[in-house]
Every structure is written in structure tokens, then in C-alpha cells.
Tab-separated table of N, CA and C in Angstrom:
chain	number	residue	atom	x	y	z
Z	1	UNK	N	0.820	-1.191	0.000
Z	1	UNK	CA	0.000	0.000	0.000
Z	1	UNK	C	0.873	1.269	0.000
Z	2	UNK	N	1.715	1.579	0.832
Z	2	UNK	CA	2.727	2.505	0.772
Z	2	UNK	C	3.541	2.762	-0.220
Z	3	UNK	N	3.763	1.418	-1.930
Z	3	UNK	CA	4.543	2.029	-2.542
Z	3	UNK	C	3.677	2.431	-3.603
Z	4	UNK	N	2.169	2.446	-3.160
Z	4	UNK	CA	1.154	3.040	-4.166
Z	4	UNK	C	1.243	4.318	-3.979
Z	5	UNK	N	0.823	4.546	-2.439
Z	5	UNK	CA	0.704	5.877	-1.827
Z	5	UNK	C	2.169	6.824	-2.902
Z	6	UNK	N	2.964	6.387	-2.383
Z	6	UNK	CA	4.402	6.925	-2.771
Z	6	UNK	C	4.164	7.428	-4.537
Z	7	UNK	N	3.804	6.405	-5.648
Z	7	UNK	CA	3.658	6.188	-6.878
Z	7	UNK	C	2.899	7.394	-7.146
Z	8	UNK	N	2.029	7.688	-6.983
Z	8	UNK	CA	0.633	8.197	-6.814
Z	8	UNK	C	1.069	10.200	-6.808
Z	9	UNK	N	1.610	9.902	-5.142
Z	9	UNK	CA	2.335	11.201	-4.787
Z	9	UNK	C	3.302	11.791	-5.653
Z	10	UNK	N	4.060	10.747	-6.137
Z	10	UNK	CA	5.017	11.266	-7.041
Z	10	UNK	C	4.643	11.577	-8.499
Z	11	UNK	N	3.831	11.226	-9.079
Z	11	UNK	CA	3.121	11.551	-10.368
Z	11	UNK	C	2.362	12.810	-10.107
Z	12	UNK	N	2.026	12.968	-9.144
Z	12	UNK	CA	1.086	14.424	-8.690
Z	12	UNK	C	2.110	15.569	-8.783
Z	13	UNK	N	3.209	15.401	-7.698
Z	13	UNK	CA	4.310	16.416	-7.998
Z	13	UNK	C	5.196	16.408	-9.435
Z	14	UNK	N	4.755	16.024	-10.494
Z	14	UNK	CA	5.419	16.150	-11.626
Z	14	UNK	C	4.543	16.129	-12.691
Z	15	UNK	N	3.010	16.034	-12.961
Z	15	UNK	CA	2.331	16.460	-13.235
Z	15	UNK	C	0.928	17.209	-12.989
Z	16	UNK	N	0.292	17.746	-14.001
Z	16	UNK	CA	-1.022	18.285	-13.683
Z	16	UNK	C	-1.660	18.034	-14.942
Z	17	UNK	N	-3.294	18.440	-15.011
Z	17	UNK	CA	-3.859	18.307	-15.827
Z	17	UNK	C	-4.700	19.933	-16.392
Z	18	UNK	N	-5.113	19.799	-17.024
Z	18	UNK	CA	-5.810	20.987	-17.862
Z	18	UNK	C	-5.992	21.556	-16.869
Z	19	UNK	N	-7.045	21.327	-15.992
Z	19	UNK	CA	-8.371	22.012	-14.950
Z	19	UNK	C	-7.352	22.275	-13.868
Z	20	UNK	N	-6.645	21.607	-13.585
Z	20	UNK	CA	-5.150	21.965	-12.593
Z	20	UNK	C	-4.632	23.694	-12.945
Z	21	UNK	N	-4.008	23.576	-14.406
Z	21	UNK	CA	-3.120	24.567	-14.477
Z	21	UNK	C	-4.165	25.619	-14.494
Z	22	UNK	N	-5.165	25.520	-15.204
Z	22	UNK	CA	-6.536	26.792	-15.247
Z	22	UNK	C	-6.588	27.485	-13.860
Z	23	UNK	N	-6.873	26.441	-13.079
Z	23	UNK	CA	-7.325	27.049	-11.639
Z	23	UNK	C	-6.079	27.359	-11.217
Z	24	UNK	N	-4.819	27.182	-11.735
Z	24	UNK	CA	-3.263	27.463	-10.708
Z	24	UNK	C	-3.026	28.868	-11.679
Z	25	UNK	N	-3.540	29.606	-12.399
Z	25	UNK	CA	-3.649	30.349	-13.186
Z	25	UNK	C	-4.181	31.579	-12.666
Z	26	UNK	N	-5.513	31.173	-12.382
Z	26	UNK	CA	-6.787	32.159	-11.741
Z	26	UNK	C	-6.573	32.187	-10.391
Z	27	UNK	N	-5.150	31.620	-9.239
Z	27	UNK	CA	-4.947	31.651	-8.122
Z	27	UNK	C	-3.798	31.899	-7.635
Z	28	UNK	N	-2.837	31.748	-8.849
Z	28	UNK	CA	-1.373	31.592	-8.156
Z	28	UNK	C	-0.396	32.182	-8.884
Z	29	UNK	N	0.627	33.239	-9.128
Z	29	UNK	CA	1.192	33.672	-9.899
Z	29	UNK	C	3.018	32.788	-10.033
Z	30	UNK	N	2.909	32.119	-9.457
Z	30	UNK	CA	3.833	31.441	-9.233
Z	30	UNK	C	4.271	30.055	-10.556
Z	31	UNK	N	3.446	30.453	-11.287
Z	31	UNK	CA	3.293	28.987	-12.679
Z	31	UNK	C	3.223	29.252	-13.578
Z	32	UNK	N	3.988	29.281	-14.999
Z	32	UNK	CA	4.048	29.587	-16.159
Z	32	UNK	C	4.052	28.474	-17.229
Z	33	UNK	N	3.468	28.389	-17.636
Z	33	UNK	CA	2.947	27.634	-18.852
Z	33	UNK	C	4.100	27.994	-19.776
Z	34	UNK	N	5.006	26.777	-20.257
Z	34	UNK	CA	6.060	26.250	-21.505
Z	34	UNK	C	5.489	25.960	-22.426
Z	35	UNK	N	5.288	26.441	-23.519
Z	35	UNK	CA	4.997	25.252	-25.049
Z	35	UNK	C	6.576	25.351	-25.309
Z	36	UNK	N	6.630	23.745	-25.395
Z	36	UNK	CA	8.211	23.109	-25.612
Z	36	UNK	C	8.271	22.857	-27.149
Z	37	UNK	N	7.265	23.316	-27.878
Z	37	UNK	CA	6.979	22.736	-29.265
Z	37	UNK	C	7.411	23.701	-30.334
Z	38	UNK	N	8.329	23.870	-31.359
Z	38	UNK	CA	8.768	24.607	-32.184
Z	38	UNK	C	7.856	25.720	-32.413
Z	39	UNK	N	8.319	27.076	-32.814
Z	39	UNK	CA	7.682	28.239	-32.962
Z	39	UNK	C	6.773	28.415	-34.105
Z	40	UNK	N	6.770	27.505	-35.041
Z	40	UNK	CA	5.685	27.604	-35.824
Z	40	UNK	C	4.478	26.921	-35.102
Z	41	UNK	N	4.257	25.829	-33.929
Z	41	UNK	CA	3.336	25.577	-33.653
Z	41	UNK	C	2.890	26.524	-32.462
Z	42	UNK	N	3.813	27.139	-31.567
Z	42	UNK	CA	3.303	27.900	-30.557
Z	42	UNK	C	2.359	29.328	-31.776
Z	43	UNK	N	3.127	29.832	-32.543
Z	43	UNK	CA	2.419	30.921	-33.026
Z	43	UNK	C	1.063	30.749	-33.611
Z	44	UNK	N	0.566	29.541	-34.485
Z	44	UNK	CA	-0.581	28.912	-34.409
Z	44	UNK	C	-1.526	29.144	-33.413
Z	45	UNK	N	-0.920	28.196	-32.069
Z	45	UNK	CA	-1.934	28.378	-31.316
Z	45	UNK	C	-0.981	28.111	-29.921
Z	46	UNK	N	-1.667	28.656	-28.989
Z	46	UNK	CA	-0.853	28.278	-27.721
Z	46	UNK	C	-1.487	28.808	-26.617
Z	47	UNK	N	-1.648	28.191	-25.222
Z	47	UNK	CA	-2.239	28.861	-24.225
Z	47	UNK	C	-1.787	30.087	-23.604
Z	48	UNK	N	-2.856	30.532	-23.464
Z	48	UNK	CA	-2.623	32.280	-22.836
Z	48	UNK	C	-1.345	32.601	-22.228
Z	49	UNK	N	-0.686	33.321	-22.326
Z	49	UNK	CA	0.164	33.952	-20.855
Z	49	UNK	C	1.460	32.688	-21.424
Z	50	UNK	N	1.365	31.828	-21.745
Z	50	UNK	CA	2.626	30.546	-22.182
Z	50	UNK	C	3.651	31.453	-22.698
Z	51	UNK	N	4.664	30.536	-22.503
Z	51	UNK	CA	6.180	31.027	-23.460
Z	51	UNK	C	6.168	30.367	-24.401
Z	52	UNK	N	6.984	30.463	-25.162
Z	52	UNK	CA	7.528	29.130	-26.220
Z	52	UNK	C	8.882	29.018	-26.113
Z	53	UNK	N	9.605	28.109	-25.601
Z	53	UNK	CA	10.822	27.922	-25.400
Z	53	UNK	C	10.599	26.047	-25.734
Z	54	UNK	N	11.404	25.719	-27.475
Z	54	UNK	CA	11.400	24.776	-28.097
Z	54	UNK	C	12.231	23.740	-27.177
Z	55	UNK	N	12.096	22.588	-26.792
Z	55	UNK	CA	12.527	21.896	-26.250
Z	55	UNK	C	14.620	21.736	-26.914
Z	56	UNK	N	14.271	21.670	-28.241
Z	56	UNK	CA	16.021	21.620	-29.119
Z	56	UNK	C	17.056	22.756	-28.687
Z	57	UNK	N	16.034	23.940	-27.855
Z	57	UNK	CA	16.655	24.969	-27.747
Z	57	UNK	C	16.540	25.388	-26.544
Z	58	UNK	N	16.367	24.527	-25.296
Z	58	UNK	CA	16.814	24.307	-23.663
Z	58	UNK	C	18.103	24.446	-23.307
Z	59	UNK	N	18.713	25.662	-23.407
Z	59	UNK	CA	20.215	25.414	-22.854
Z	59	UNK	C	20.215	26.295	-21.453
Z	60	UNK	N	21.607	26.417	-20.572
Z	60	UNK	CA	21.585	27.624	-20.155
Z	60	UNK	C	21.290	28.855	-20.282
Z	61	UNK	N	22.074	29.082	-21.465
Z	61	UNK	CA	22.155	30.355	-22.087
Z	61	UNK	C	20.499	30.648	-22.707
Z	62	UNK	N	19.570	29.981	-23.019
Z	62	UNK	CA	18.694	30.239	-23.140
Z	62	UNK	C	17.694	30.513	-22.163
Z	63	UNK	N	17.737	29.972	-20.796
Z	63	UNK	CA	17.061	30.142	-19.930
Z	63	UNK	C	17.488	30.901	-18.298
Z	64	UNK	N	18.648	31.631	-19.163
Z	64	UNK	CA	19.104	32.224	-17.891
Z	64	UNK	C	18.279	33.580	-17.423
Z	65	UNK	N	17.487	33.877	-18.252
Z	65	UNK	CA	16.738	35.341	-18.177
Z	65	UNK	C	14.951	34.203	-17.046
Z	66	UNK	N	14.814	32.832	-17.109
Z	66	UNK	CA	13.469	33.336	-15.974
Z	66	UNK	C	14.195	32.662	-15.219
Z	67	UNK	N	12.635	32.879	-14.193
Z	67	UNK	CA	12.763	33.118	-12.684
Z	67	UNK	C	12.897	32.017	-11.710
Z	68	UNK	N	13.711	31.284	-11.382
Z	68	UNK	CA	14.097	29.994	-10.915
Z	68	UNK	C	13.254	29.703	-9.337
Z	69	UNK	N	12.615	30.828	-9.268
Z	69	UNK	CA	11.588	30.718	-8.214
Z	69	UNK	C	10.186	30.213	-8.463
Z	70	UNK	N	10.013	30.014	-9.644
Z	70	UNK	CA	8.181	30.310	-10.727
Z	70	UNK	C	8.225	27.794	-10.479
Z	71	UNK	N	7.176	28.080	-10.869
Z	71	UNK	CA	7.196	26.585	-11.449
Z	71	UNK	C	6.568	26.619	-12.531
Z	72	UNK	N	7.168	26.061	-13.610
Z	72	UNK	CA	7.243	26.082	-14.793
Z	72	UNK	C	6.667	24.943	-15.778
Z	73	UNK	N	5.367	24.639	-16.214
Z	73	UNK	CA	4.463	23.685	-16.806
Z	73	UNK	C	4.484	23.852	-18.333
Z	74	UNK	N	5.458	22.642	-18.393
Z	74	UNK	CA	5.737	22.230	-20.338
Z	74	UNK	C	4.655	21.313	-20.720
Z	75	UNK	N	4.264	21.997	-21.963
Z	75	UNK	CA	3.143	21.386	-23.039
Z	75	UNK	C	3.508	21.011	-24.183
Z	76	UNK	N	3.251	20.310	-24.623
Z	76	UNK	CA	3.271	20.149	-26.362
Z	76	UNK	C	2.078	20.326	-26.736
Z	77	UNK	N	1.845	19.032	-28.306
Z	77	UNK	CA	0.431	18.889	-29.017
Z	77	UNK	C	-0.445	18.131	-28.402
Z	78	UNK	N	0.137	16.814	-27.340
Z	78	UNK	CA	-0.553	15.972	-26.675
Z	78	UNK	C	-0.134	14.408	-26.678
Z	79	UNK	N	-0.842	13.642	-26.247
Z	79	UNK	CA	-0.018	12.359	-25.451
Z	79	UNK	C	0.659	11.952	-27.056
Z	80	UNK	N	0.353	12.334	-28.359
Z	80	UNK	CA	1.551	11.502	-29.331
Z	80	UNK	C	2.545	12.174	-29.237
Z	81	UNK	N	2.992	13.284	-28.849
Z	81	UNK	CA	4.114	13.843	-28.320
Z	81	UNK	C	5.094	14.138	-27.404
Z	82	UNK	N	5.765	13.944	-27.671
Z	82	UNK	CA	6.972	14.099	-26.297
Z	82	UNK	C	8.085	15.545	-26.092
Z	83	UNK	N	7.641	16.452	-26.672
Z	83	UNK	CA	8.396	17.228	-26.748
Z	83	UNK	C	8.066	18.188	-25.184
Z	84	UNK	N	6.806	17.599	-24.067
Z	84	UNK	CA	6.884	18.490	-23.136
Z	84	UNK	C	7.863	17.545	-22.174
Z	85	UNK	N	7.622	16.000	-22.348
Z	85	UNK	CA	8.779	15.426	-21.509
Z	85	UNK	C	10.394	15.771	-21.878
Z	86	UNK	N	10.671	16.032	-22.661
Z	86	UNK	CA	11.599	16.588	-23.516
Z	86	UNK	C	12.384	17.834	-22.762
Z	87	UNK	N	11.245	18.814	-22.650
Z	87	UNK	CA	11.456	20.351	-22.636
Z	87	UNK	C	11.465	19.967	-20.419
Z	88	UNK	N	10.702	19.426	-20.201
Z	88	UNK	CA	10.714	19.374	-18.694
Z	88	UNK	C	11.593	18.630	-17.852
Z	89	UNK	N	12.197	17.361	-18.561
Z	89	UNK	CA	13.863	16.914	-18.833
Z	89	UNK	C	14.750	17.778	-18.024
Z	90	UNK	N	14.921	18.466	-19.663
Z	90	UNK	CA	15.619	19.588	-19.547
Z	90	UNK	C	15.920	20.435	-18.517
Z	91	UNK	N	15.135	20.983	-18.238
Z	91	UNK	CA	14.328	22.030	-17.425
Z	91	UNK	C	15.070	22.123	-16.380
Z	92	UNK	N	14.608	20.970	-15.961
Z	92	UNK	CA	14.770	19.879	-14.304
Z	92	UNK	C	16.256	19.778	-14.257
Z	93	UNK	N	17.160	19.573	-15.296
Z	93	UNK	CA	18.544	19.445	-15.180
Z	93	UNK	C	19.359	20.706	-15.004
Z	94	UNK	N	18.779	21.942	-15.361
Z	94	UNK	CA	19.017	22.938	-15.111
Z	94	UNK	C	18.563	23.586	-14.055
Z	95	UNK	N	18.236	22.813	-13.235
Z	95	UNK	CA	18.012	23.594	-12.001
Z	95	UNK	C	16.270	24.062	-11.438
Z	96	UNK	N	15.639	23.995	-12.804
Z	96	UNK	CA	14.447	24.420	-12.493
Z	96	UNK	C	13.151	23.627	-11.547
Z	97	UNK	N	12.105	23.702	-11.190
Z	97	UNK	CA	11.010	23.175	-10.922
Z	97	UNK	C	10.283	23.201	-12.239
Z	98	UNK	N	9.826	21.713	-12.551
Z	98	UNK	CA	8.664	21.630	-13.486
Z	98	UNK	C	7.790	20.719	-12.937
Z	99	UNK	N	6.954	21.180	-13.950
Z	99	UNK	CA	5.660	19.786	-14.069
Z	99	UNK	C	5.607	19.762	-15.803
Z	100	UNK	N	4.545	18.996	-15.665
Z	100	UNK	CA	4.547	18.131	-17.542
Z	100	UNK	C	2.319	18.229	-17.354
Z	101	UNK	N	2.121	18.919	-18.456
Z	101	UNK	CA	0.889	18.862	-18.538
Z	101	UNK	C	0.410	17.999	-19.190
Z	102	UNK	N	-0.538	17.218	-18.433
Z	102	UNK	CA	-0.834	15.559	-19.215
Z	102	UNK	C	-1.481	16.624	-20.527
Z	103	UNK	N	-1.887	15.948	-21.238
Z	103	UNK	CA	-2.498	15.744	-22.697
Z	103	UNK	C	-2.365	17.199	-23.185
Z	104	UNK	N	-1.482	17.907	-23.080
Z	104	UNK	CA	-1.043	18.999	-24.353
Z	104	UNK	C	-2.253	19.888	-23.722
Z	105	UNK	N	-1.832	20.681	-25.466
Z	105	UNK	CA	-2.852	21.542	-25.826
Z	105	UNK	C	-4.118	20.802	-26.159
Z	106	UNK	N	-4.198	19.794	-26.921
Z	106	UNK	CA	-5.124	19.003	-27.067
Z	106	UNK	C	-6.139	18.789	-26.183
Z	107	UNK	N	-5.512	18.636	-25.354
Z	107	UNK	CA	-6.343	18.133	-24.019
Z	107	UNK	C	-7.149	19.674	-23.223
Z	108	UNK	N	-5.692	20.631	-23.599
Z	108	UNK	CA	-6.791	22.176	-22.678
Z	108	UNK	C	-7.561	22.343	-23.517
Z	109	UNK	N	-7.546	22.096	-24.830
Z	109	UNK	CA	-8.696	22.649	-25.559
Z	109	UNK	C	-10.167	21.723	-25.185
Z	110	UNK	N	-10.036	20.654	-25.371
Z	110	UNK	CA	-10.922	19.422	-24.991
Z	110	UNK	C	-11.529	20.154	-23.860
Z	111	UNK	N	-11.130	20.673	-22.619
Z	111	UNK	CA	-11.835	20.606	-21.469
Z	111	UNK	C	-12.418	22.142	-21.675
Z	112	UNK	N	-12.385	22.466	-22.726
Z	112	UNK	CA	-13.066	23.353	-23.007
Z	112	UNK	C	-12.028	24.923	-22.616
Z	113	UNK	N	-10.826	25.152	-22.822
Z	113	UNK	CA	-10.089	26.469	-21.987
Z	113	UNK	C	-9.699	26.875	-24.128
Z	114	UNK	N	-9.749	28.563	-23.801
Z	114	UNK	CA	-8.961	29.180	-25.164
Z	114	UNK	C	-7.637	29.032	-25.309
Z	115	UNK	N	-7.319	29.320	-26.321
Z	115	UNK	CA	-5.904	29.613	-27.099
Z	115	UNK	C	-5.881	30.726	-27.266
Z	116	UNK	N	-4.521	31.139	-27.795
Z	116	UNK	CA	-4.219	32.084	-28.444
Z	116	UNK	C	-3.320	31.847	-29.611
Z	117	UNK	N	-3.387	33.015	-30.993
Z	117	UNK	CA	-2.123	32.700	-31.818
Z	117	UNK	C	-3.219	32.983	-33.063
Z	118	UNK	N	-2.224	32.812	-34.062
Z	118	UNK	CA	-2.269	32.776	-35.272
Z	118	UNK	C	-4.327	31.993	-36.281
Z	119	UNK	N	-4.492	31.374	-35.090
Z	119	UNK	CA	-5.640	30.213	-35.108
Z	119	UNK	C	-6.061	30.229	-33.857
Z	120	UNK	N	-7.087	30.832	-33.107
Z	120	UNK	CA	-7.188	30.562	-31.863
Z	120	UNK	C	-8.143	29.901	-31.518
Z	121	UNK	N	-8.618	29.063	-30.531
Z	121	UNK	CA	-9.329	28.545	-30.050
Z	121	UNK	C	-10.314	29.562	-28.626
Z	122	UNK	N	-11.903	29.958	-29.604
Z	122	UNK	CA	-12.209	30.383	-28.194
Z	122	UNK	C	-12.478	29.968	-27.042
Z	123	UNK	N	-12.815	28.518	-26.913
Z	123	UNK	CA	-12.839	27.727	-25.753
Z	123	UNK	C	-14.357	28.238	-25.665
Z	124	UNK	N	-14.585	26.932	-24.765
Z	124	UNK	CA	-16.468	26.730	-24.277
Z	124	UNK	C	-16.476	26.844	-22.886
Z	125	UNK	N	-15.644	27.035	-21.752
Z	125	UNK	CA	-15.571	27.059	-20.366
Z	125	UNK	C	-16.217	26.044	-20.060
Z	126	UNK	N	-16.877	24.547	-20.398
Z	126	UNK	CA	-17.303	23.920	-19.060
Z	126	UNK	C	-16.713	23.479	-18.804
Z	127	UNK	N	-17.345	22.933	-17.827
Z	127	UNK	CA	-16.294	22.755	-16.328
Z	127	UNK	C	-16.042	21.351	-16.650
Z	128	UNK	N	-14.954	20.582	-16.020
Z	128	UNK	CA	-13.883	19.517	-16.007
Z	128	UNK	C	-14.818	18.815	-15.140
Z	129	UNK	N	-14.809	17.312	-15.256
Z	129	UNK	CA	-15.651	16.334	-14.496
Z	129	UNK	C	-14.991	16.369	-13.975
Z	130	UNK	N	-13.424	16.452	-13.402
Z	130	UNK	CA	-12.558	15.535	-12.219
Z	130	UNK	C	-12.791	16.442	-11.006
């Protein structure tokens, strides 16, 4: 039972889900949304307030300008992609706090939240069963 408990706990502190980051959004200034996914797809479309910092292009020198205090939530397109495990990897080796947003953009759009970009998604706001 305890190495469930443990399993469980530890997937929580390294990820979140859509309705997670929304509400850590509308409560907490402390969390910034990564699209780890090349700049032609962040400019498309990408969640509000997000950066785009491409996972190929995680170095020091690239991430020495944020704030090593923030916790920092990498996205891609969604579970056929790996470029937020990729970018949150990374991240993590440099010193940072991350999490990994289960199912992308794909998934914030699904639960109904907007985009922004080039193509935006206005989003339907209902609310998340979980």
C-alpha cells in the first residue's frame, strides 16, 4: 500500500492536468505555462500567458533570463508527443522546478479552456468532471 501511496504522490508532484493549471492560473502567480513545441506551432496556437521555449533549444544560455523561483508547466500537441517530456527533462537538469501537462494543448482545448495565436481557439468554459 505505501509504494502506491508513494507512486501516486510522485506523479502528482510532476504532473497536472488541464483544470489543474486553469485554476493554478486564476490563483497563483507562481506557474508559467512552456509550449516546448517549435515556434511555428506555438504561433498557431498556444495557451494564454505561455512562453515558447522549443525543447532543441533548452540550454543555459537560453534560460538564464526566468525566474528559478516560478514553477514552470511544459506542453506540447498531446499524449503523441513528447516534446513536453523533452522540454521538462531539460528544465529539471538545469536547475528548475517543473511539471509536464498531461495531454497537451489538445487536451486544454478538450476541457473546453482558449488559445491564443495565429488560429485561436475560443474555448467553451465547461467545467472539467474531475
Amino acid at each position: 500500500m505505501q509504494k502506491q501511496i508513494e507512486f501516486y504522490e510522485n506523479k502528482l508532484a510532476f504532473e497536472m492536468d488541464p483544470s489543474d493549471l486553469y485554476h493554478t492560473f486564476e490563483n497563483d502567480i507562481g506557474y508559467i505555462a512552456v509550449d516546448a513545441r517549435q515556434a511555428f506551432g506555438y504561433n498557431k496556437e498556444h495557451i494564454p500567458t505561455a512562453i515558447n521555449l522549443p525543447h532543441k533549444e533548452i540550454t543555459e544560455e537560453t534560460t538564464k533570463h526566468l525566474d528559478k523561483s516560478k514553477t514552470y508547466v511544459c506542453y506540447c500537441d498531446g499524449i503523441g508527443c513528447n516534446a513536453s517530456t523533452k522540454g521538462a527533462l531539460k528544465m529539471a537538469k538545469l536547475g528548475f522546478k517543473v511539471k509536464e501537462l498531461m495531454g497537451g494543448i489538445e487536451w486544454w482545448k478538450f476541457d473546453g479552456y482558449a488559445t491564443e495565436g495565429s488560429h485561436p481557439n475560443k474555448g467553451s468554459m465547461f467545467k472539467c468532471a474531475c
